[in-house]
CSV table of C-alpha atoms in Angstrom, one decimal:
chain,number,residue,atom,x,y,z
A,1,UNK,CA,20.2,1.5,-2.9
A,2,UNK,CA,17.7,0.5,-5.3
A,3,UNK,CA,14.4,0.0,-3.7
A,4,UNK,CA,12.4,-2.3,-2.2
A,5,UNK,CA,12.9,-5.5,-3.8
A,6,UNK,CA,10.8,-8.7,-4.2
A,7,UNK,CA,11.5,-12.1,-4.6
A,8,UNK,CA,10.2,-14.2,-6.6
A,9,UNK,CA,8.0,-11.9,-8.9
A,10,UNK,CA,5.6,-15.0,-10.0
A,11,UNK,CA,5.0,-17.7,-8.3
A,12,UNK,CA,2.8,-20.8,-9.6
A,13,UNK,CA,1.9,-23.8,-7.3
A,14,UNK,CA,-0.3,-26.3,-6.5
A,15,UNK,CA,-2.8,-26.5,-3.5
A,16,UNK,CA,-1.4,-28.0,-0.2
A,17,UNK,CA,2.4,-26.9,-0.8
A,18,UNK,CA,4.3,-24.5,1.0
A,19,UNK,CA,5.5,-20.7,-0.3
A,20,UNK,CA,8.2,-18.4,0.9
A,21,UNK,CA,8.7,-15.2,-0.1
A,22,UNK,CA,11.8,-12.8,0.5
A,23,UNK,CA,11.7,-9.1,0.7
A,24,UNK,CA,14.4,-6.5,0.9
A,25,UNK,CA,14.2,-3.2,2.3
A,26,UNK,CA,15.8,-0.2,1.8
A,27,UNK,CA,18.5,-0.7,4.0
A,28,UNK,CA,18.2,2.5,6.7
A,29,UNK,CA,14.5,1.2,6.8
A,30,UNK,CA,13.4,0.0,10.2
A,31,UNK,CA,9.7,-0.7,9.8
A,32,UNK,CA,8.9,-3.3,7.1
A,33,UNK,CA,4.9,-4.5,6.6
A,34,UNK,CA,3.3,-7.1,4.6
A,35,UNK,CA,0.3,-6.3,2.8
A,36,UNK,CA,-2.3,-8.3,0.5
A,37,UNK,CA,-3.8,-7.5,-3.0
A,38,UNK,CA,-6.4,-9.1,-4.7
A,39,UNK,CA,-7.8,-7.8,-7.9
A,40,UNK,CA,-9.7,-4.6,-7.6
A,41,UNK,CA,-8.6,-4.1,-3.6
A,42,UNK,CA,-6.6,-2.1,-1.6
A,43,UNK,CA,-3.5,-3.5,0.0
A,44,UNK,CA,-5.0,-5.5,2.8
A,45,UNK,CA,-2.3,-5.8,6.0
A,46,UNK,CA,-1.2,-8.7,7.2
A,47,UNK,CA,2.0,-8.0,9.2
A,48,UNK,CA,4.3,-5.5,10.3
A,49,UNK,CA,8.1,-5.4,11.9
A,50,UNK,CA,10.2,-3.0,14.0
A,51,UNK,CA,13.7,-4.2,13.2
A,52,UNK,CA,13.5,-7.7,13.9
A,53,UNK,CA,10.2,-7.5,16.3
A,54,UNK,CA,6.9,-8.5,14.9
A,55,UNK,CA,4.4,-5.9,16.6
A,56,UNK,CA,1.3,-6.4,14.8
A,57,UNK,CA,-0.4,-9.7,12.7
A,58,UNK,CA,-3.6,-9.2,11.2
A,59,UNK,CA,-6.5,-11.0,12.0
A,60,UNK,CA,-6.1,-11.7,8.2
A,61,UNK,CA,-3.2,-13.9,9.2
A,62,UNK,CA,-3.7,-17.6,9.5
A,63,UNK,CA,-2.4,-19.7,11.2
A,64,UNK,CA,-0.8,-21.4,7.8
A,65,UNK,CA,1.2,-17.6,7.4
A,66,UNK,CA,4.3,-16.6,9.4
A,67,UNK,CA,6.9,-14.1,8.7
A,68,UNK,CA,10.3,-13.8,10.1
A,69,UNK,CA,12.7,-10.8,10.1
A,70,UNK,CA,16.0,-12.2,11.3
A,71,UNK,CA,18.6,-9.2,12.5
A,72,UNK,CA,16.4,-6.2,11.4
A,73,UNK,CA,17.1,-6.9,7.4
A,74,UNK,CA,15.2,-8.9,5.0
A,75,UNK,CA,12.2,-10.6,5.6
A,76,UNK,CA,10.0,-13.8,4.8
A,77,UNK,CA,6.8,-14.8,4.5
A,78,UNK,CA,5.6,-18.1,4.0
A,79,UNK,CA,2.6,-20.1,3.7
A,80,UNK,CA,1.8,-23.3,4.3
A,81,UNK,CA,-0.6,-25.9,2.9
A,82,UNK,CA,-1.5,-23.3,0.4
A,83,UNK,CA,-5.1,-23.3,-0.6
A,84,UNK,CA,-7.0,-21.2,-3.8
A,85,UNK,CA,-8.0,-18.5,-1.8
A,86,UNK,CA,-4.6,-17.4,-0.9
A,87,UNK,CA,-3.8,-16.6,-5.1
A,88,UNK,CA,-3.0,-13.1,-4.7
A,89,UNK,CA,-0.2,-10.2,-5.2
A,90,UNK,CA,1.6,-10.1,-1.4
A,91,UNK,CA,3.2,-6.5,-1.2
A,92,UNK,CA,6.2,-5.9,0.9
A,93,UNK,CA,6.9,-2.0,1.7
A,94,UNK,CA,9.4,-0.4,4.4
A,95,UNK,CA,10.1,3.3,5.8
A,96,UNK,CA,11.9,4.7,8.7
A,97,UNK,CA,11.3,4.8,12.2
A,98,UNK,CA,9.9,8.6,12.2
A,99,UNK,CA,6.3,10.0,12.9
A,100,UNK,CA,5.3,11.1,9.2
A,101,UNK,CA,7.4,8.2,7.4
A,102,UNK,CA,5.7,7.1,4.1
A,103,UNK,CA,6.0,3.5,3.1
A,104,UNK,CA,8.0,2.5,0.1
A,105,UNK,CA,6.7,-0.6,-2.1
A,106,UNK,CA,8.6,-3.6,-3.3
A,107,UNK,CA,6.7,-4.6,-7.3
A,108,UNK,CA,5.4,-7.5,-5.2
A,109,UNK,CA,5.0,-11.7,-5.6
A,110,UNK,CA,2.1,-13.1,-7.6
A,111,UNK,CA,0.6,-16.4,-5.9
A,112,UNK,CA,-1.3,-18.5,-8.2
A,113,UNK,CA,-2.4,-21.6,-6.3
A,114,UNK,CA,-3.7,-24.1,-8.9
B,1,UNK,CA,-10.7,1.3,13.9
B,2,UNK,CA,-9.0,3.1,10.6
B,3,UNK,CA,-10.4,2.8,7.4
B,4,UNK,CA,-10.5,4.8,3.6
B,5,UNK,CA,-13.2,5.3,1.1
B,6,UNK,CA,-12.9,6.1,-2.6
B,7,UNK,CA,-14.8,6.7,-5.1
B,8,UNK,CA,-15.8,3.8,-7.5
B,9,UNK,CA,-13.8,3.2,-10.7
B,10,UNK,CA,-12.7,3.2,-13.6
B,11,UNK,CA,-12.8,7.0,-14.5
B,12,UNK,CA,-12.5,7.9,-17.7
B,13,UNK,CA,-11.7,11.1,-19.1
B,14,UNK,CA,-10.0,13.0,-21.9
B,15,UNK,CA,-6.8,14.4,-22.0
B,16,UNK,CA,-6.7,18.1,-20.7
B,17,UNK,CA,-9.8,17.6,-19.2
B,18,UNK,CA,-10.3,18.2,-15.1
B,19,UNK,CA,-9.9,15.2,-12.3
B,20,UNK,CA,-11.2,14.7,-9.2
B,21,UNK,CA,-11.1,11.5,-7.1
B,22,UNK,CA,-12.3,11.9,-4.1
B,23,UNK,CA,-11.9,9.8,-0.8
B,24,UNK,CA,-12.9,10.2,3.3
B,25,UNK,CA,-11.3,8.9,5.8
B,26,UNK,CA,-12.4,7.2,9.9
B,27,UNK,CA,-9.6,7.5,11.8
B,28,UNK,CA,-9.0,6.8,16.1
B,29,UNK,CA,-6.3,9.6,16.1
B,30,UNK,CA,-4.7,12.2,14.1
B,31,UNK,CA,-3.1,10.8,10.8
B,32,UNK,CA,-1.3,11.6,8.3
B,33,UNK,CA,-3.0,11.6,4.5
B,34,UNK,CA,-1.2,10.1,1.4
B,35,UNK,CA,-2.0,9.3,-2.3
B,36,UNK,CA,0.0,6.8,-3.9
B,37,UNK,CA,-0.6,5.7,-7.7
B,38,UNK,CA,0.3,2.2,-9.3
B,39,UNK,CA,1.3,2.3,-13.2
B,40,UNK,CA,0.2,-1.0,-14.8
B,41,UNK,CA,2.9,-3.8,-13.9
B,42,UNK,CA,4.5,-1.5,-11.2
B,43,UNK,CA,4.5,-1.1,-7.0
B,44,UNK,CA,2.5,1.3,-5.8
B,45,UNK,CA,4.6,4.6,-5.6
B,46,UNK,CA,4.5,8.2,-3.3
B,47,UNK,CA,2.0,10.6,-5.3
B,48,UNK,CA,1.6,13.4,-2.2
B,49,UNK,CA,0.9,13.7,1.3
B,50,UNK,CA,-0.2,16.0,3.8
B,51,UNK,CA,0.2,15.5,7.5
B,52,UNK,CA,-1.9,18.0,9.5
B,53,UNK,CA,-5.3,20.1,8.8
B,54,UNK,CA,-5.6,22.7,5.8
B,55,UNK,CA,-2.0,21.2,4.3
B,56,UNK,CA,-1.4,20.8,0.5
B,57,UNK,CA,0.1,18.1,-0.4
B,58,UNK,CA,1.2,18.3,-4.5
B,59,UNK,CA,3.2,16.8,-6.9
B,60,UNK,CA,3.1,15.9,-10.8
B,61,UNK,CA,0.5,18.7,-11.6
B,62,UNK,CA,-1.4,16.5,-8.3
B,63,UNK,CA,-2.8,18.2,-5.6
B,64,UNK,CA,-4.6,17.0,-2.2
B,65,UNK,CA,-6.1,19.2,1.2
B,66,UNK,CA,-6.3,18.0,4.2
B,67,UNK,CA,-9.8,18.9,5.5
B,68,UNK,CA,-10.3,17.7,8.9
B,69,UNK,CA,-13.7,19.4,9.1
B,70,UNK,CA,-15.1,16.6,6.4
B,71,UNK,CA,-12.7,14.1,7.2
B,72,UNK,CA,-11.7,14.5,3.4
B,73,UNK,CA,-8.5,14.6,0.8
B,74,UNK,CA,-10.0,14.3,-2.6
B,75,UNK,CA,-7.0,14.4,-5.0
B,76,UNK,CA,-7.4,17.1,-8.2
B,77,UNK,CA,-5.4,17.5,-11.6
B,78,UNK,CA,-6.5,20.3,-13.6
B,79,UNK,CA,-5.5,18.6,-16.7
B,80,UNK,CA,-4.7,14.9,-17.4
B,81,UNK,CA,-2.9,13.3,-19.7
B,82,UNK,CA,-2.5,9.7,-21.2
B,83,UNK,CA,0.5,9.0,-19.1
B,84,UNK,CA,-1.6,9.4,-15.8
B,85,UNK,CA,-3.5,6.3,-16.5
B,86,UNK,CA,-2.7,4.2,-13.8
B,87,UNK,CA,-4.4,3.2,-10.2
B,88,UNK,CA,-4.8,5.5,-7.6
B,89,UNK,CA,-5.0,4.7,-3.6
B,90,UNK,CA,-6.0,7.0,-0.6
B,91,UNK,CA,-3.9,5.8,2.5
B,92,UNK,CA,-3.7,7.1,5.7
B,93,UNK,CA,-1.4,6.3,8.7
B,94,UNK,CA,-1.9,7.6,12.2
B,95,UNK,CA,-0.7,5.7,15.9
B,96,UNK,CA,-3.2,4.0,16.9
B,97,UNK,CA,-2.1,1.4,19.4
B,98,UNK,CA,1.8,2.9,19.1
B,99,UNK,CA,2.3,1.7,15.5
B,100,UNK,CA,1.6,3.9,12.1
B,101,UNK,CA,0.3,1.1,9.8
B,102,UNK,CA,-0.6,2.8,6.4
B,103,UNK,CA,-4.3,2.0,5.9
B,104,UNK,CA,-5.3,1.9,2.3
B,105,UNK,CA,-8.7,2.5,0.4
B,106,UNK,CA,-9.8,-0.1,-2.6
B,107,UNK,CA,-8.6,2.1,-5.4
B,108,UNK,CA,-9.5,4.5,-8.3
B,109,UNK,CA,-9.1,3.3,-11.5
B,110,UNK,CA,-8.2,6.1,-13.9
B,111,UNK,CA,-8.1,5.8,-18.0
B,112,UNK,CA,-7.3,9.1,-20.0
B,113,UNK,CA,-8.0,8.5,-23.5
B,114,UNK,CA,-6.0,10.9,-26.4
């Protein structure tokens, strides 16, 4: 297993369209979380999954984000009627189901809304 | 509710020369400190943790203690070089509310010059 992994890496469009993102876990990885970077920040959280179970949403999360997790695995996020305030890097990370279980990072997607 | 504080960036030092960043933590419960660094262009990777009071957490020449007293785990390298450059975040995780969502401080910037 090679990681978390992102996908896209970039991601250019214009205002008012809808995104998706994918990410992979590492596959013995129950908890996956969604987190938000802008320049000069900390990851900001948006969302987090136990298996397929969305436990916690951010009050960061709109109304225009959902996220799926579909049979434990992968996950999306996408956003809708994308506006310039959403431009950012959206991290993915997942770790195990254990007390002390540090999170492993996907590289992440780059938003640019134009 | 959780939260992280760093220090301001960008340091800058000199190679061999001492680092200290140093970060404070709120937290509801009992959580579990972590470091993670991002290299330019990379996900944000596992430096240490530590996961109860008085622990040392090291790695890389990196080192980090627990100190419940001040609520504190400033992270030290006797003696940087070049390749440390990079961005360095103070997380912690603890279960509050049942879940063990890493929370994140902004970042500390960190440029070693030859």
């Amino acid at each position: 297993d090679t990681g978390v992994s992102q996908d896209p890496r970039h991601k250019i469009t214009k205002r008012g369209q809808n995104v998706t993102f994918r990410c992979d876990p590492i596959s013995e990885h129950n908890r996956l979380y969604w987190y938000r970077q802008t320049l000069g920040q900390g990851p900001e959280f948006l969302t987090y999954f136990q298996n397929e179970a969305q436990l916690e949403k951010s009050r960061l999360l709109s109304d225009r984000f959902s996220a799926e997790r579909p049979k434990g695995s992968f996950s999306t996020l996408e956003i809708q009627r994308t506006e310039q305030g959403d431009s950012a890097m959206y991290l993915c990370a997942s770790s195990l189901d254990r007390d002390v279980a540090e999170a492993f990072f996907g590289q992440g997607t780059r938003l640019t809304v134009v | 509710g959780n939260s992280v504080t760093q220090m301001e960036g960008p340091v800058t030092l000199s190679e061999e020369a001492f680092l200290t960043i140093n970060c404070t933590y709120t937290a509801t419960g009992y959580p579990s400190l972590f470091w993670y660094v991002q290299y330019p262009g990379e996900g944000l990777q596992l430096l240490l943790k530590a996961t109860k009071a008085d622990d040392k957490g090291s790695n890389k020449g990196f080192e980090a203690t627990y100190r419940k007293e001040t609520t504190s785990f400033h992270l030290e390298k006797g003696s940087v070089q070049v390749s440390d450059s990079a961005v360095y975040f103070c997380a912690l995780s603890d279960r509050a509310g049942g879940s063990y969502i890493p929370t994140f401080g902004r970042g500390t910037s960190l440029i070693v010059h030859p």
